[in-house]
PDB file of C-alpha atoms and ligand atoms in Angstrom:
ATOM      1  CA  UNK A   1      61.969  85.573 168.217  1.00 65.00           C
ATOM      2  CA  UNK A   2      65.047  83.584 169.118  1.00 88.00           C
ATOM      3  CA  UNK A   3      68.191  85.377 168.005  1.00 96.00           C
ATOM      4  CA  UNK A   4      71.231  83.356 166.988  1.00 96.00           C
ATOM      5  CA  UNK A   5      74.852  84.342 166.533  1.00 97.00           C
ATOM      6  CA  UNK A   6      75.906  84.040 162.889  1.00 98.00           C
ATOM      7  CA  UNK A   7      79.145  82.360 161.901  1.00 98.00           C
ATOM      8  CA  UNK A   8      81.902  84.799 160.959  1.00 98.00           C
ATOM      9  CA  UNK A   9      82.909  84.761 157.271  1.00 97.00           C
ATOM     10  CA  UNK A  10      86.606  84.401 158.225  1.00 98.00           C
ATOM     11  CA  UNK A  11      88.707  82.387 160.669  1.00 98.00           C
ATOM     12  CA  UNK A  12      89.485  83.852 164.136  1.00 98.00           C
ATOM     13  CA  UNK A  13      93.114  84.524 163.157  1.00 98.00           C
ATOM     14  CA  UNK A  14      92.261  86.191 159.828  1.00 98.00           C
ATOM     15  CA  UNK A  15      92.292  89.797 161.095  1.00 98.00           C
ATOM     16  CA  UNK A  16      95.669  89.598 162.845  1.00 98.00           C
ATOM     17  CA  UNK A  17      97.730  91.564 163.598  1.00 98.00           C
ATOM     18  CA  UNK A  18      95.156  94.386 163.484  1.00 98.00           C
ATOM     19  CA  UNK A  19      92.772  92.382 165.672  1.00 98.00           C
ATOM     20  CA  UNK A  20      94.327  89.261 167.184  1.00 98.00           C
ATOM     21  CA  UNK A  21      92.800  85.807 167.321  1.00 98.00           C
ATOM     22  CA  UNK A  22      92.487  86.175 171.097  1.00 98.00           C
ATOM     23  CA  UNK A  23      90.509  89.404 170.765  1.00 98.00           C
ATOM     24  CA  UNK A  24      88.173  87.795 168.205  1.00 98.00           C
ATOM     25  CA  UNK A  25      87.718  84.808 170.516  1.00 98.00           C
ATOM     26  CA  UNK A  26      86.843  86.989 173.519  1.00 98.00           C
ATOM     27  CA  UNK A  27      85.057  89.848 171.772  1.00 98.00           C
ATOM     28  CA  UNK A  28      82.978  87.790 169.345  1.00 98.00           C
ATOM     29  CA  UNK A  29      83.084  84.450 171.125  1.00 98.00           C
ATOM     30  CA  UNK A  30      82.281  85.640 174.651  1.00 98.00           C
ATOM     31  CA  UNK A  31      81.116  89.291 174.772  1.00 98.00           C
ATOM     32  CA  UNK A  32      78.861  89.076 171.716  1.00 98.00           C
ATOM     33  CA  UNK A  33      77.545  85.654 172.704  1.00 98.00           C
ATOM     34  CA  UNK A  34      76.602  87.070 176.125  1.00 98.00           C
ATOM     35  CA  UNK A  35      74.711  89.999 174.554  1.00 98.00           C
ATOM     36  CA  UNK A  36      72.712  87.608 172.350  1.00 98.00           C
ATOM     37  CA  UNK A  37      72.011  85.163 175.201  1.00 98.00           C
ATOM     38  CA  UNK A  38      70.892  88.028 177.459  1.00 98.00           C
ATOM     39  CA  UNK A  39      68.736  89.531 174.691  1.00 98.00           C
ATOM     40  CA  UNK A  40      66.975  86.178 174.224  1.00 98.00           C
ATOM     41  CA  UNK A  41      66.331  85.943 177.956  1.00 97.00           C
ATOM     42  CA  UNK A  42      65.080  89.545 178.339  1.00 98.00           C
ATOM     43  CA  UNK A  43      62.832  89.648 175.263  1.00 98.00           C
ATOM     44  CA  UNK A  44      60.755  86.659 176.341  1.00 96.00           C
ATOM     45  CA  UNK A  45      57.275  87.647 177.432  1.00 96.00           C
ATOM     46  CA  UNK A  46      57.623  91.288 176.318  1.00 97.00           C
ATOM     47  CA  UNK A  47      55.727  93.043 173.517  1.00 97.00           C
ATOM     48  CA  UNK A  48      58.888  92.619 171.432  1.00 97.00           C
ATOM     49  CA  UNK A  49      58.950  88.814 171.749  1.00 96.00           C
ATOM     50  CA  UNK A  50      58.249  88.359 168.007  1.00 95.00           C
ATOM     51  CA  UNK A  51      59.820  91.597 166.775  1.00 96.00           C
ATOM     52  CA  UNK A  52      62.870  91.882 164.541  1.00 97.00           C
ATOM     53  CA  UNK A  53      65.924  93.114 166.410  1.00 97.00           C
ATOM     54  CA  UNK A  54      65.916  96.417 164.475  1.00 97.00           C
ATOM     55  CA  UNK A  55      62.433  97.169 165.817  1.00 97.00           C
ATOM     56  CA  UNK A  56      63.635  96.638 169.392  1.00 98.00           C
ATOM     57  CA  UNK A  57      66.530  99.025 168.739  1.00 98.00           C
ATOM     58  CA  UNK A  58      64.232 101.695 167.264  1.00 97.00           C
ATOM     59  CA  UNK A  59      61.326 101.434 169.685  1.00 97.00           C
ATOM     60  CA  UNK A  60      62.299  99.889 173.025  1.00 97.00           C
ATOM     61  CA  UNK A  61      62.594 102.253 175.950  1.00 97.00           C
ATOM     62  CA  UNK A  62      66.002 102.792 177.533  1.00 97.00           C
ATOM     63  CA  UNK A  63      67.060  99.846 179.662  1.00 98.00           C
ATOM     64  CA  UNK A  64      68.583  96.378 179.578  1.00 98.00           C
ATOM     65  CA  UNK A  65      66.485  95.022 176.668  1.00 98.00           C
ATOM     66  CA  UNK A  66      67.464  97.946 174.438  1.00 98.00           C
ATOM     67  CA  UNK A  67      71.097  97.781 175.540  1.00 98.00           C
ATOM     68  CA  UNK A  68      71.469  94.070 174.804  1.00 98.00           C
ATOM     69  CA  UNK A  69      69.576  94.240 171.496  1.00 98.00           C
ATOM     70  CA  UNK A  70      71.716  97.137 170.316  1.00 98.00           C
ATOM     71  CA  UNK A  71      74.960  95.547 171.445  1.00 98.00           C
ATOM     72  CA  UNK A  72      73.982  92.239 169.779  1.00 98.00           C
ATOM     73  CA  UNK A  73      73.241  94.048 166.500  1.00 98.00           C
ATOM     74  CA  UNK A  74      76.216  96.441 166.665  1.00 98.00           C
ATOM     75  CA  UNK A  75      78.753  93.627 167.007  1.00 98.00           C
ATOM     76  CA  UNK A  76      77.381  91.675 164.046  1.00 98.00           C
ATOM     77  CA  UNK A  77      77.520  94.891 162.005  1.00 98.00           C
ATOM     78  CA  UNK A  78      81.090  95.552 163.202  1.00 98.00           C
ATOM     79  CA  UNK A  79      82.559  92.095 162.644  1.00 98.00           C
ATOM     80  CA  UNK A  80      80.894  91.583 159.246  1.00 98.00           C
ATOM     81  CA  UNK A  81      82.488  94.759 157.808  1.00 98.00           C
ATOM     82  CA  UNK A  82      85.947  93.184 158.127  1.00 98.00           C
ATOM     83  CA  UNK A  83      87.780  90.978 155.665  1.00 98.00           C
ATOM     84  CA  UNK A  84      91.415  89.889 155.436  1.00 97.00           C
ATOM     85  CA  UNK A  85      91.320  90.408 151.654  1.00 95.00           C
ATOM     86  CA  UNK A  86      88.816  93.214 151.107  1.00 94.00           C
ATOM     87  CA  UNK A  87      89.072  96.472 149.211  1.00 97.00           C
ATOM     88  CA  UNK A  88      90.605  99.174 151.420  1.00 97.00           C
ATOM     89  CA  UNK A  89      89.160 102.272 149.777  1.00 97.00           C
ATOM     90  CA  UNK A  90      85.642 103.259 148.774  1.00 98.00           C
ATOM     91  CA  UNK A  91      84.759 103.676 145.113  1.00 97.00           C
ATOM     92  CA  UNK A  92      81.941 105.174 143.088  1.00 96.00           C
ATOM     93  CA  UNK A  93      79.060 107.103 144.637  1.00 97.00           C
ATOM     94  CA  UNK A  94      80.132 106.503 148.232  1.00 98.00           C
ATOM     95  CA  UNK A  95      83.682 107.656 147.533  1.00 98.00           C
ATOM     96  CA  UNK A  96      82.358 110.821 145.903  1.00 98.00           C
ATOM     97  CA  UNK A  97      80.041 111.504 148.828  1.00 98.00           C
ATOM     98  CA  UNK A  98      82.909 111.032 151.294  1.00 98.00           C
ATOM     99  CA  UNK A  99      85.017 113.534 149.337  1.00 98.00           C
ATOM    100  CA  UNK A 100      82.104 116.007 149.158  1.00 98.00           C
ATOM    101  CA  UNK A 101      81.386 115.664 152.891  1.00 98.00           C
ATOM    102  CA  UNK A 102      84.812 115.339 154.503  1.00 98.00           C
ATOM    103  CA  UNK A 103      87.238 116.731 151.868  1.00 98.00           C
ATOM    104  CA  UNK A 104      88.989 113.444 151.079  1.00 98.00           C
ATOM    105  CA  UNK A 105      89.059 109.803 152.164  1.00 98.00           C
ATOM    106  CA  UNK A 106      92.094 110.584 154.339  1.00 98.00           C
ATOM    107  CA  UNK A 107      90.248 113.483 155.958  1.00 98.00           C
ATOM    108  CA  UNK A 108      87.313 111.167 156.664  1.00 98.00           C
ATOM    109  CA  UNK A 109      89.611 108.625 158.323  1.00 98.00           C
ATOM    110  CA  UNK A 110      91.250 111.352 160.415  1.00 98.00           C
ATOM    111  CA  UNK A 111      87.845 112.667 161.530  1.00 98.00           C
ATOM    112  CA  UNK A 112      86.687 109.145 162.454  1.00 98.00           C
ATOM    113  CA  UNK A 113      89.884 108.490 164.421  1.00 98.00           C
ATOM    114  CA  UNK A 114      89.432 111.817 166.216  1.00 98.00           C
ATOM    115  CA  UNK A 115      85.807 110.945 167.036  1.00 98.00           C
ATOM    116  CA  UNK A 116      86.923 107.611 168.459  1.00 98.00           C
ATOM    117  CA  UNK A 117      89.808 109.034 170.451  1.00 98.00           C
ATOM    118  CA  UNK A 118      87.649 111.741 172.034  1.00 98.00           C
ATOM    119  CA  UNK A 119      84.647 109.561 172.869  1.00 98.00           C
ATOM    120  CA  UNK A 120      84.700 109.517 176.656  1.00 97.00           C
ATOM    121  CA  UNK A 121      84.160 106.056 178.120  1.00 96.00           C
ATOM    122  CA  UNK A 122      82.604 103.235 176.090  1.00 98.00           C
ATOM    123  CA  UNK A 123      80.826 103.536 172.783  1.00 98.00           C
ATOM    124  CA  UNK A 124      80.887 103.420 169.014  1.00 98.00           C
ATOM    125  CA  UNK A 125      81.900 105.686 166.146  1.00 98.00           C
ATOM    126  CA  UNK A 126      79.408 105.565 163.276  1.00 98.00           C
ATOM    127  CA  UNK A 127      79.292 106.515 159.624  1.00 98.00           C
ATOM    128  CA  UNK A 128      75.613 106.680 158.691  1.00 98.00           C
ATOM    129  CA  UNK A 129      73.357 107.949 155.930  1.00 98.00           C
ATOM    130  CA  UNK A 130      69.892 109.467 155.706  1.00 98.00           C
ATOM    131  CA  UNK A 131      67.255 108.784 153.041  1.00 96.00           C
ATOM    132  CA  UNK A 132      68.844 111.449 150.790  1.00 96.00           C
ATOM    133  CA  UNK A 133      72.263 109.761 150.856  1.00 96.00           C
ATOM    134  CA  UNK A 134      73.925 112.393 153.055  1.00 98.00           C
ATOM    135  CA  UNK A 135      76.692 111.127 155.341  1.00 98.00           C
ATOM    136  CA  UNK A 136      76.989 111.604 159.087  1.00 98.00           C
ATOM    137  CA  UNK A 137      79.956 110.819 161.342  1.00 98.00           C
ATOM    138  CA  UNK A 138      78.801 110.503 164.958  1.00 98.00           C
ATOM    139  CA  UNK A 139      79.850 109.277 168.374  1.00 98.00           C
ATOM    140  CA  UNK A 140      77.456 106.991 170.239  1.00 98.00           C
ATOM    141  CA  UNK A 141      77.830 106.296 173.947  1.00 97.00           C
ATOM    142  CA  UNK A 142      77.595 102.757 175.317  1.00 97.00           C
ATOM    143  CA  UNK A 143      75.074 100.755 173.213  1.00 97.00           C
ATOM    144  CA  UNK A 144      73.769 103.630 171.087  1.00 97.00           C
ATOM    145  CA  UNK A 145      72.844 103.030 167.437  1.00 98.00           C
ATOM    146  CA  UNK A 146      72.057 105.557 164.658  1.00 98.00           C
ATOM    147  CA  UNK A 147      68.767 103.739 163.949  1.00 98.00           C
ATOM    148  CA  UNK A 148      67.548 105.300 167.219  1.00 97.00           C
ATOM    149  CA  UNK A 149      68.082 108.677 165.555  1.00 96.00           C
ATOM    150  CA  UNK A 150      66.525 107.992 162.148  1.00 96.00           C
ATOM    151  CA  UNK A 151      69.774 107.184 160.344  1.00 98.00           C
ATOM    152  CA  UNK A 152      70.980 104.070 158.514  1.00 98.00           C
ATOM    153  CA  UNK A 153      74.383 102.808 159.728  1.00 98.00           C
ATOM    154  CA  UNK A 154      77.106 102.119 157.152  1.00 98.00           C
ATOM    155  CA  UNK A 155      80.268 101.522 159.213  1.00 98.00           C
ATOM    156  CA  UNK A 156      81.116 101.362 162.887  1.00 98.00           C
ATOM    157  CA  UNK A 157      84.185 101.245 165.094  1.00 98.00           C
ATOM    158  CA  UNK A 158      83.784  99.734 168.545  1.00 98.00           C
ATOM    159  CA  UNK A 159      85.755 101.775 171.084  1.00 98.00           C
ATOM    160  CA  UNK A 160      84.797  99.820 174.190  1.00 98.00           C
ATOM    161  CA  UNK A 161      88.056  98.755 175.843  1.00 98.00           C
ATOM    162  CA  UNK A 162      87.247  95.074 175.198  1.00 97.00           C
ATOM    163  CA  UNK A 163      87.590  95.816 171.463  1.00 98.00           C
ATOM    164  CA  UNK A 164      91.282  96.722 171.646  1.00 98.00           C
ATOM    165  CA  UNK A 165      92.773  96.275 175.112  1.00 98.00           C
ATOM    166  CA  UNK A 166      94.343  92.842 174.564  1.00 98.00           C
ATOM    167  CA  UNK A 167      96.123  94.090 171.443  1.00 98.00           C
ATOM    168  CA  UNK A 168      96.741  97.789 172.111  1.00 98.00           C
ATOM    169  CA  UNK A 169      96.267  98.181 175.898  1.00 98.00           C
ATOM    170  CA  UNK A 170      95.492 101.873 176.523  1.00 97.00           C
ATOM    171  CA  UNK A 171      96.543 102.973 173.017  1.00 98.00           C
ATOM    172  CA  UNK A 172      93.047 103.474 171.582  1.00 98.00           C
ATOM    173  CA  UNK A 173      94.362 105.886 168.886  1.00 98.00           C
ATOM    174  CA  UNK A 174      96.692 103.150 167.554  1.00 98.00           C
ATOM    175  CA  UNK A 175      93.769 100.741 167.229  1.00 98.00           C
ATOM    176  CA  UNK A 176      91.720 103.427 165.467  1.00 98.00           C
ATOM    177  CA  UNK A 177      94.577 104.223 163.093  1.00 98.00           C
ATOM    178  CA  UNK A 178      95.135 100.546 162.190  1.00 98.00           C
ATOM    179  CA  UNK A 179      91.563  99.288 161.893  1.00 98.00           C
ATOM    180  CA  UNK A 180      91.295 100.656 158.317  1.00 98.00           C
ATOM    181  CA  UNK A 181      93.578  97.813 157.230  1.00 98.00           C
ATOM    182  CA  UNK A 182      90.781  95.246 157.714  1.00 98.00           C
ATOM    183  CA  UNK A 183      87.657  97.183 156.679  1.00 98.00           C
ATOM    184  CA  UNK A 184      86.174  95.945 153.414  1.00 98.00           C
ATOM    185  CA  UNK A 185      84.706  98.905 151.539  1.00 98.00           C
ATOM    186  CA  UNK A 186      82.768  96.610 149.223  1.00 98.00           C
ATOM    187  CA  UNK A 187      80.669  95.755 152.273  1.00 98.00           C
ATOM    188  CA  UNK A 188      80.227  99.423 153.193  1.00 98.00           C
ATOM    189  CA  UNK A 189      79.289 100.341 149.604  1.00 98.00           C
ATOM    190  CA  UNK A 190      76.745  97.524 149.566  1.00 98.00           C
ATOM    191  CA  UNK A 191      75.143  98.970 152.697  1.00 98.00           C
ATOM    192  CA  UNK A 192      75.132 102.460 151.163  1.00 98.00           C
ATOM    193  CA  UNK A 193      73.515 101.219 147.955  1.00 96.00           C
ATOM    194  CA  UNK A 194      70.854  99.078 149.598  1.00 92.00           C
TER     195      UNK A 194
HETATM  196 MN1  LIG B 201      82.405  95.303 171.697  1.00 75.42          MN
END
């Protein structure tokens, strides 16, 4: 299967100043493009040649094919949860579950920021759910993805340096504290409900 990079549903400057146009152009335009190009090259001739990307992420053994498939998927999931005009707080069943699990929406955000700040090296912070609708906040190193661990991802924050260094330099906590301003909770609720 030939994987293609979707077109973002907003212009490259739409997330500024939280994420600058230059970061979108490098992170989505160059890093993500390279993951997809490499995935297409590596998957050729393997038993996953016709598999959906999610199957590669669940079943491939550790190595370059898994890493590039997961990174390709993770970045699409990350960039498509943002909107310059979205709703900034969860509602309904997801909001209630966040309150039940973390105490409040603010407590959830604090816990996610803490998870991102304390993740050593490169990786992702994930909010995921299981088949019973329970919520899980986890750190994933490098190209990890909750689908590897039987969970369904709902939200992710990329804490690789390329995600924030142009805009925040070494201030990863500032990036984590500001990123809420561009997350569209209608998207996250849609993932939770599906
Ligand atoms: Mn990234």
